[in-house]
Coordinates of C-alpha atoms and ligand atoms in Angstrom, one line a residue:
X24 CA 161.0 76.3 100.7
X25 CA 159.7 74.5 97.7
X26 CA 159.3 77.1 94.7
X27 CA 155.5 77.0 94.3
X28 CA 155.8 78.5 97.9
X29 CA 158.8 80.5 97.5
X30 CA 156.9 82.1 94.6
X31 CA 153.2 82.5 96.5
X32 CA 155.2 84.7 99.2
X33 CA 156.5 86.5 96.5
X34 CA 153.1 87.2 94.9
X35 CA 151.8 88.2 98.1
X36 CA 154.3 90.9 99.2
X37 CA 153.4 92.1 95.0
X38 CA 150.4 92.8 96.3
X39 CA 150.7 94.2 99.4
X40 CA 153.0 96.0 97.5
X41 CA 150.3 97.0 95.4
X42 CA 148.1 98.0 97.6
X43 CA 150.0 100.4 99.7
X44 CA 151.5 101.9 97.1
X45 CA 148.3 102.1 95.6
X46 CA 146.6 103.9 98.6
X47 CA 149.7 106.4 99.0
X48 CA 149.5 107.9 95.7
X49 CA 145.3 107.8 96.2
X50 CA 146.2 110.4 98.1
X51 CA 148.4 111.8 96.3
X52 CA 146.0 112.2 93.4
X53 CA 143.9 114.5 95.9
X54 CA 145.9 115.7 98.6
X55 CA 148.9 116.0 97.7
X56 CA 147.6 117.9 94.5
X57 CA 147.3 121.5 95.3
X58 CA 148.1 123.7 92.6
X59 CA 149.2 127.8 93.9
X60 CA 145.9 129.4 94.1
X61 CA 144.8 127.0 96.2
X62 CA 146.8 127.1 98.5
X63 CA 146.6 130.9 98.8
X64 CA 142.9 130.5 99.2
X65 CA 143.7 128.3 101.9
X66 CA 146.0 130.1 103.4
X67 CA 144.1 132.6 103.9
X68 CA 141.1 131.1 105.0
X69 CA 143.0 129.5 108.1
X70 CA 141.2 130.9 110.5
X71 CA 142.7 133.6 112.5
X72 CA 141.2 136.0 115.0
X73 CA 144.5 138.5 114.6
X74 CA 141.9 141.6 112.6
X75 CA 139.9 142.0 116.0
X76 CA 142.4 144.4 116.9
X77 CA 142.5 146.4 114.3
X78 CA 138.3 146.0 112.9
X79 CA 137.1 147.5 117.0
X80 CA 140.0 150.0 117.1
X81 CA 136.8 152.1 118.4
X82 CA 136.2 150.5 121.2
X83 CA 138.9 151.7 123.6
X84 CA 137.3 148.7 126.3
X85 CA 138.7 145.9 123.7
X86 CA 140.8 144.0 126.3
X87 CA 140.4 145.5 129.2
X88 CA 139.0 142.7 131.7
X89 CA 137.5 144.5 133.6
X90 CA 134.9 145.4 131.0
X91 CA 134.5 141.7 129.2
X92 CA 133.7 140.7 132.9
X93 CA 130.6 143.1 132.7
X94 CA 130.3 142.1 129.8
X95 CA 129.3 138.8 129.9
X96 CA 127.0 139.6 132.7
X97 CA 125.7 141.8 130.6
X98 CA 125.0 139.4 128.5
X99 CA 122.8 136.6 130.1
X100 CA 120.7 139.4 132.2
X101 CA 117.7 139.7 131.9
X102 CA 117.3 142.7 133.4
X103 CA 117.9 145.3 130.9
X104 CA 115.0 144.2 128.9
X105 CA 111.6 145.9 129.3
X106 CA 110.3 142.2 130.6
X107 CA 112.7 142.6 132.8
X108 CA 112.6 138.3 130.9
X109 CA 115.1 138.8 127.4
X110 CA 118.6 138.9 127.9
X111 CA 120.5 138.6 124.7
X112 CA 121.7 134.6 125.3
X113 CA 117.9 133.8 125.0
X114 CA 118.3 134.2 121.5
X115 CA 122.1 133.5 121.0
X116 CA 122.4 130.3 123.2
X117 CA 125.7 129.7 124.4
X118 CA 125.9 125.8 124.1
X119 CA 124.7 126.2 120.6
X120 CA 127.3 128.1 118.9
X121 CA 125.3 131.1 120.2
X122 CA 122.7 130.7 117.1
X123 CA 118.9 130.9 118.0
X124 CA 118.6 127.2 117.9
X125 CA 114.7 127.6 119.5
X126 CA 113.8 130.9 117.3
X127 CA 113.4 132.9 119.6
X128 CA 113.4 135.6 117.9
X129 CA 111.0 134.6 115.7
X130 CA 108.0 133.5 118.9
X131 CA 108.9 137.1 120.5
X132 CA 108.0 138.8 117.1
X133 CA 106.4 137.0 115.0
X134 CA 107.2 139.5 112.3
X135 CA 111.0 139.6 112.1
X136 CA 112.4 139.4 109.0
X137 CA 116.0 138.5 110.0
X138 CA 116.8 135.4 111.5
X139 CA 119.5 135.0 114.8
X140 CA 123.2 134.8 112.8
X141 CA 125.6 132.6 115.2
X142 CA 127.9 134.6 116.8
X143 CA 131.5 133.0 117.1
X144 CA 133.5 134.9 115.8
X145 CA 131.8 137.8 115.5
X146 CA 134.0 140.1 115.5
X147 CA 136.1 139.6 113.0
X148 CA 133.2 141.6 110.9
X149 CA 133.3 144.9 109.5
X150 CA 129.2 145.5 109.8
X151 CA 126.7 144.0 111.7
X152 CA 123.8 142.6 111.3
X153 CA 122.1 141.0 107.7
X154 CA 121.8 144.3 106.1
X155 CA 124.6 145.8 107.3
X156 CA 122.9 148.3 109.2
X157 CA 125.6 148.7 111.8
X158 CA 129.4 149.3 112.1
X159 CA 130.6 148.5 114.4
X160 CA 129.9 145.9 117.7
X161 CA 129.3 147.7 120.3
X162 CA 127.0 150.3 118.4
X163 CA 125.1 146.8 117.3
X164 CA 124.5 145.7 120.7
X165 CA 122.6 149.6 121.7
X166 CA 120.2 149.0 118.1
X167 CA 119.3 145.9 120.3
X168 CA 118.2 147.7 123.6
X169 CA 116.3 149.8 122.3
X170 CA 114.7 147.2 120.0
X171 CA 111.0 146.7 120.5
X172 CA 111.2 143.4 118.8
X173 CA 114.7 142.2 121.6
X174 CA 115.0 143.7 125.1
X175 CA 112.3 146.6 124.0
X176 CA 113.6 148.6 126.8
X177 CA 115.8 152.5 126.6
X178 CA 118.5 153.2 127.2
X179 CA 117.1 154.8 130.7
X180 CA 115.7 151.9 131.5
X181 CA 119.3 150.2 130.6
X182 CA 121.1 152.6 132.2
X183 CA 119.9 153.0 135.3
X184 CA 119.8 148.4 136.0
X185 CA 123.0 149.2 135.0
X186 CA 124.1 151.4 136.9
X187 CA 122.0 150.1 140.3
X188 CA 123.4 146.9 139.5
X189 CA 127.0 146.9 139.2
X190 CA 128.7 150.5 139.8
X191 CA 129.9 148.9 143.3
X192 CA 131.2 146.4 141.7
X193 CA 132.8 147.5 138.2
X194 CA 133.3 151.7 140.0
X195 CA 136.2 151.9 137.5
X196 CA 134.5 151.5 134.0
X197 CA 131.1 152.7 136.3
X198 CA 132.6 156.0 137.7
X199 CA 130.3 158.3 135.9
X200 CA 126.9 156.5 137.4
X201 CA 127.5 158.5 141.3
X202 CA 126.9 161.7 138.8
X203 CA 124.0 161.3 137.1
X204 CA 121.5 162.8 138.8
X205 CA 117.9 161.3 137.3
X206 CA 115.2 161.2 140.8
X207 CA 112.0 161.9 139.4
X208 CA 113.0 161.2 135.8
X209 CA 110.3 158.8 133.9
X210 CA 110.8 154.6 133.5
X211 CA 111.7 154.7 129.6
X212 CA 113.6 158.0 128.3
X213 CA 115.1 157.5 124.4
X214 CA 115.2 160.0 121.0
X215 CA 113.9 156.1 119.9
X216 CA 111.5 154.3 122.1
X217 CA 109.8 156.6 124.1
X218 CA 110.9 160.5 122.5
X219 CA 108.9 163.0 124.6
X220 CA 110.5 161.4 127.8
X221 CA 113.4 162.4 126.2
X222 CA 112.9 165.5 125.3
X223 CA 112.4 166.6 129.2
X224 CA 114.9 165.4 130.6
X225 CA 118.0 167.9 131.0
X226 CA 120.9 168.3 128.0
X227 CA 122.9 167.6 130.8
X228 CA 121.2 164.4 131.4
X229 CA 121.2 163.6 128.0
X230 CA 124.8 163.2 127.6
X231 CA 125.2 161.7 131.2
X232 CA 123.1 158.6 130.1
X233 CA 124.3 158.8 126.9
X234 CA 127.9 158.0 127.8
X235 CA 126.7 155.3 130.1
X236 CA 125.4 153.4 127.5
X237 CA 128.4 153.0 125.0
X238 CA 129.6 152.4 128.2
X239 CA 127.4 149.4 128.2
X240 CA 127.7 148.8 124.2
X241 CA 131.6 148.7 125.0
X242 CA 131.8 146.2 127.8
X243 CA 129.2 144.0 125.6
X244 CA 130.9 144.3 122.9
X245 CA 134.5 143.5 124.2
X246 CA 133.3 140.9 125.9
X247 CA 131.8 139.7 122.4
X248 CA 135.4 140.1 121.0
X249 CA 137.5 138.5 124.2
X250 CA 135.2 135.9 124.0
X251 CA 132.8 134.4 121.3
X252 CA 135.6 133.0 119.4
X253 CA 135.7 130.5 116.6
X254 CA 137.4 126.8 116.9
X255 CA 139.1 125.8 115.1
X256 CA 138.8 123.0 112.7
X257 CA 139.2 120.1 110.8
X258 CA 139.7 122.6 107.3
X259 CA 142.0 125.2 109.6
X260 CA 144.5 121.1 110.7
X261 CA 144.4 120.2 106.8
X262 CA 145.6 123.3 105.1
X263 CA 148.4 123.0 107.9
X264 CA 148.8 119.9 106.9
X265 CA 149.1 120.7 103.5
X266 CA 151.1 124.5 103.6
X267 CA 153.8 121.7 105.9
X268 CA 154.2 119.5 102.7
X269 CA 152.3 116.6 104.5
X270 CA 149.8 114.8 103.0
X271 CA 149.9 112.1 104.2
X272 CA 148.7 113.2 107.9
X273 CA 146.4 116.0 105.6
X274 CA 144.9 112.4 104.6
X275 CA 143.8 111.7 108.1
X276 CA 142.3 114.7 108.5
X277 CA 139.9 115.1 105.7
X278 CA 138.4 112.1 104.4
X279 CA 138.9 112.0 100.0
X280 CA 135.2 113.5 99.8
X281 CA 136.0 115.7 102.2
X282 CA 138.6 117.6 100.2
X283 CA 137.2 117.3 97.2
X284 CA 134.5 118.7 98.2
X285 CA 137.4 121.8 99.1
X286 CA 138.7 121.3 95.2
X287 CA 134.5 122.2 94.5
X288 CA 134.7 125.2 97.1
X289 CA 138.3 126.5 95.4
X290 CA 137.3 126.3 91.9
X291 CA 136.7 129.5 89.9
X292 CA 133.8 128.2 87.9
X293 CA 131.8 127.4 90.5
X294 CA 132.8 130.3 92.5
X295 CA 131.7 130.2 96.5
X296 CA 135.7 131.4 97.0
X297 CA 134.5 134.8 95.1
X298 CA 132.4 135.5 97.8
X299 CA 133.2 133.0 100.7
X300 CA 136.7 134.5 101.6
X301 CA 138.9 135.5 104.8
X302 CA 139.6 133.7 108.2
X303 CA 135.4 133.4 108.5
X304 CA 135.2 132.1 104.6
X305 CA 133.1 136.2 104.4
X306 CA 135.2 138.7 102.4
X307 CA 132.6 141.2 104.5
X308 CA 130.4 142.3 101.6
X309 CA 126.9 142.2 100.6
X310 CA 125.4 140.9 97.5
X311 CA 122.5 139.8 95.4
X312 CA 122.1 136.1 95.9
X313 CA 118.1 136.0 94.6
X314 CA 117.4 135.2 98.5
X315 CA 114.9 138.2 98.2
X316 CA 111.1 137.9 97.8
X317 CA 108.7 139.0 95.3
X318 CA 106.5 142.0 96.0
X319 CA 108.1 142.3 100.0
X320 CA 109.2 145.1 100.6
X321 CA 113.2 144.1 101.4
X322 CA 115.2 144.5 104.8
X323 CA 118.3 144.4 102.9
X324 CA 121.2 146.3 102.4
X325 CA 120.1 149.3 100.8
X326 CA 117.5 150.2 103.7
X327 CA 120.9 148.9 105.8
X328 CA 122.5 151.7 104.5
X329 CA 119.9 154.8 104.9
X330 CA 119.2 153.4 109.4
X331 CA 122.9 153.7 110.0
X332 CA 123.1 156.9 107.9
X333 CA 121.3 158.0 110.8
X334 CA 122.6 156.1 113.0
X335 CA 123.8 158.5 116.2
X336 CA 125.9 156.2 116.9
X337 CA 127.5 155.4 113.8
X338 CA 131.6 156.5 113.0
X339 CA 131.0 159.4 112.5
X340 CA 128.9 161.0 114.7
X341 CA 131.6 159.5 117.2
X342 CA 134.5 159.9 116.0
X343 CA 136.6 161.6 113.7
X344 CA 136.1 161.0 109.9
X345 CA 139.3 159.7 109.4
X346 CA 138.6 156.8 111.2
X347 CA 135.6 155.8 109.6
X348 CA 136.5 155.1 106.3
X349 CA 134.7 152.9 106.4
X350 CA 131.1 155.0 106.2
X351 CA 132.9 157.5 103.7
X352 CA 133.5 155.4 101.1
X353 CA 129.8 153.4 101.5
X354 CA 128.7 151.6 98.1
X355 CA 125.5 153.2 97.5
X356 CA 124.9 151.8 94.7
X357 CA 121.0 150.7 94.3
X358 CA 120.5 148.3 92.2
X359 CA 123.4 146.3 93.7
X360 CA 122.5 147.1 97.4
X361 CA 118.8 146.2 96.5
X362 CA 118.1 142.6 97.3
X363 CA 121.6 141.8 98.6
X364 CA 122.9 140.7 102.7
X365 CA 125.5 140.0 104.2
X366 CA 128.2 137.9 103.7
X367 CA 127.5 135.5 106.7
X368 CA 130.2 133.2 108.3
X369 CA 130.3 129.0 106.9
X370 CA 131.9 128.8 109.8
X371 CA 129.9 126.4 112.9
X372 CA 126.8 126.0 111.1
X373 CA 126.5 122.9 112.0
X374 CA 124.2 124.3 115.2
X375 CA 122.3 126.9 112.6
X376 CA 118.5 125.9 113.3
X377 CA 117.9 127.0 109.3
X378 CA 119.6 129.1 106.3
X379 CA 119.8 132.3 104.8
X380 CA 119.1 136.1 106.3
X381 CA 114.7 134.5 106.8
X382 CA 116.5 131.1 107.9
X383 CA 114.1 130.4 104.3
X384 CA 116.6 127.1 103.5
X385 CA 116.4 124.3 106.7
X386 CA 119.2 122.2 106.3
X387 CA 122.8 122.8 103.7
X388 CA 121.3 120.6 101.5
X389 CA 119.1 123.1 100.4
X390 CA 121.0 125.2 100.0
X391 CA 123.1 124.1 97.9
X392 CA 120.1 123.5 95.5
X393 CA 119.1 126.8 95.7
X394 CA 123.1 127.4 94.9
X395 CA 122.7 125.1 91.4
X396 CA 119.6 126.7 90.3
X397 CA 118.6 130.1 92.0
X398 CA 115.1 131.4 90.5
X399 CA 116.5 134.8 89.8
X400 CA 114.2 138.0 89.0
X401 CA 114.3 139.3 85.6
X402 CA 116.1 142.9 85.1
X403 CA 117.1 142.2 88.7
X404 CA 121.1 142.5 89.3
X405 CA 122.5 139.5 90.7
X406 CA 125.4 138.3 91.8
X407 CA 125.4 134.3 91.4
X408 CA 124.9 132.2 88.2
X409 CA 123.6 128.5 88.5
X410 CA 126.6 126.8 89.8
X411 CA 126.2 123.1 87.8
X412 CA 127.9 120.5 89.8
X413 CA 126.5 117.2 89.0
X414 CA 124.8 115.0 92.1
X415 CA 128.4 113.5 93.3
X416 CA 130.0 117.7 93.2
X417 CA 126.8 118.8 95.2
X418 CA 127.2 115.3 98.3
X419 CA 131.1 116.9 98.2
X420 CA 130.6 120.3 98.3
X421 CA 128.2 119.0 100.9
X422 CA 130.5 116.7 102.9
X423 CA 132.6 119.7 103.3
X424 CA 130.7 122.2 104.2
X425 CA 130.5 120.5 107.7
X426 CA 133.7 119.8 108.3
X427 CA 133.7 124.0 108.9
X428 CA 131.1 123.3 111.4
X429 CA 133.1 120.7 113.2
X430 CA 135.2 121.5 115.7
X431 CA 139.7 119.8 115.4
X432 CA 139.4 117.2 118.3
X433 CA 143.2 118.1 119.5
X434 CA 141.3 122.0 121.3
Ligands
LIG519 C1 114.9 137.9 120.5 C2 116.6 137.3 120.1 C3 117.6 138.7 120.5 C4 118.1 138.7 121.8 C5 117.0 139.0 122.4 C6 119.1 139.7 121.0 N1 119.3 139.2 119.2 FE1 121.3 139.3 118.6 N2 119.8 138.9 116.9 C7 118.9 138.6 117.2 C8 118.6 138.3 115.3 C9 116.8 138.6 115.3 C10 119.7 139.4 115.1 C11 119.8 139.4 113.5 C12 119.2 140.1 112.9 C13 119.1 141.2 111.8 O1 120.4 141.4 111.1 O2 117.9 142.2 111.8 C14 120.4 138.9 115.9 C15 122.4 139.9 115.4 C16 122.7 140.0 116.7 C17 124.1 140.6 116.2 C18 124.9 140.7 114.6 C19 125.1 139.2 114.2 C20 126.0 139.8 112.9 O3 127.1 137.8 112.4 O4 125.6 140.7 112.4 C21 125.0 140.0 117.5 C22 126.3 140.8 117.7 C23 124.1 140.3 118.6 N3 122.6 139.9 118.1 C24 124.6 140.5 119.3 C25 123.3 140.7 120.7 C26 123.4 140.9 122.1 C27 124.9 141.5 122.3 C28 121.7 141.0 122.3 C29 121.9 141.3 124.0 C30 121.9 143.1 124.0 C31 121.4 140.2 121.5 N4 121.6 140.3 120.4 C32 120.0 140.3 121.9 C33 118.1 138.0 117.9 C34 118.6 138.1 119.1
LIG520 C1 128.0 136.6 95.0 C2 128.6 136.4 96.6 C3 127.9 134.2 96.8 C4 128.6 133.1 96.6 C5 129.3 133.0 94.6 C6 128.3 132.5 97.5 N1 127.9 132.8 98.8 FE1 126.8 132.2 99.6 N2 126.5 133.3 100.4 C7 126.1 135.6 100.5 C8 125.1 135.6 100.7 C9 124.7 137.1 100.3 C10 124.7 134.8 101.3 C11 123.7 135.3 102.5 C12 121.9 134.9 101.8 C13 121.3 135.3 102.9 O1 121.3 135.6 103.8 O2 119.5 136.3 102.1 C14 125.2 133.8 101.5 C15 124.5 132.7 102.4 C16 125.3 131.4 101.9 C17 125.0 130.4 103.4 C18 123.6 129.7 104.1 C19 124.4 130.9 105.1 C20 123.8 131.3 106.8 O3 124.3 130.5 107.6 O4 122.5 131.3 106.6 C21 125.4 128.8 102.6 C22 125.6 127.9 103.2 C23 126.2 129.0 101.5 N3 125.6 130.2 101.0 C24 127.1 128.8 100.9 C25 127.5 129.2 99.3 C26 128.3 128.2 98.8 C27 128.3 126.4 98.7 C28 129.1 128.3 97.3 C29 129.4 128.0 95.7 C30 128.5 127.4 96.0 C31 128.3 130.1 97.5 N4 127.4 130.3 99.0 C32 128.6 131.3 96.3 C33 126.7 135.1 98.8 C34 127.2 134.0 98.5

């Protein structure tokens, strides 16, 4: 071999080595450079559904197969609604992550103030609705049925339908249907939706109806807790790869841009993770992020607490006080709850048709723009400060949020 040819191959080898080394090294920079603090935060964000049993302690039907099946049927059943036309799935569309992609909420009720969130992983929450006016998943379902803007029904109509349609197929759950005796009772009766009629029923009838109404709510909640679970996202696989010290595998899961977005998300200065933490990217708290509408009465946490404390199905009214620490020690400070909304999950947002409690933003770019430059009101308490990101960083953050909306291919 001539000397020139040999040095040519030598050079080729060197440059090939350089390329390989450079590539591995660059991957190391992003995918291998996580601090102990970052790792702790990432492990906290890794998907886990272990908390469900604990958070739904007040639902003794949680793991029962018959309750899960009954709940599934009820979720898709329009027969409980006042019009006979509206099921839970009319708004929470199963094929779209249980999001309200058609804006049914606003079509059915032009006065509606809140958009319907997706329901995957909902059983991992502490509070329900954007203002947290329900403290259990099962009492949340009961509120829907008697809400004129949703099912527009009453507990009597719902229970009558429950017994007529399901008591034969679910005898163990619905035994009490045989005991309630309602000849001559009106179509609707409820202390909320048809009070006059409710008062005319006997105490035994009211008690029987309430008991079955609660079974209805607990069955729906058992279905949600057992079946509406988020899938593992590419983020979760990434955390596993990093925790295993395998930065080459990690580099195959997230691009450098997505990983840079994750880094920003975890950055204390940027602040996202201060509120969006835990396996659903929510700390279960209520915060003011400058999304109130000046001059309009707010359907915010302050109002949510009033409704919750009044609710006949809240934990304190339906259980022993020692089971209700959340409610006993509820944070009521007016300055902090005015204009405050629940920190939503950031998982599975890919079908979300709009963002924030009122759907004011149509895409995630607009959400990031808001955090960059929140329109704060003078003299009002607010829990965020401008994020101060360069344009390329905003893009990185956006690409990371999109990672959470994807399910990993392997699942
Ligand atoms: C008309 C549309 C509509 C129907 C029908 C409907 N929902 Fe909803 N759902 C919403 C809206 C809107 C919200 C948010 C309301 C709020 O926060 O004030 C919501 C909130 C929820 C939440 C709370 C989610 C969270 O993150 O806090 C759950 C759980 C839920 N719905 C389950 C149900 C179930 C179960 C049914 C059937 C019994 C049902 N929904 C029927 C529109 C609907
Ligand atoms: C002080 C707590 C807090 C911080 C910090 C925070 N958020 Fe939020 N986030 C919230 C609350 C509360 C909402 C709901 C506000 C509303 O509905 O009006 C929200 C809503 C969102 C939504 C909309 C989700 C949906 O389903 O509508 C996204 C996306 C989001 N935040 C991303 C971020 C990112 C990215 C950062 C960092 C730049 C961040 N958040 C920082 C509390 C916080």
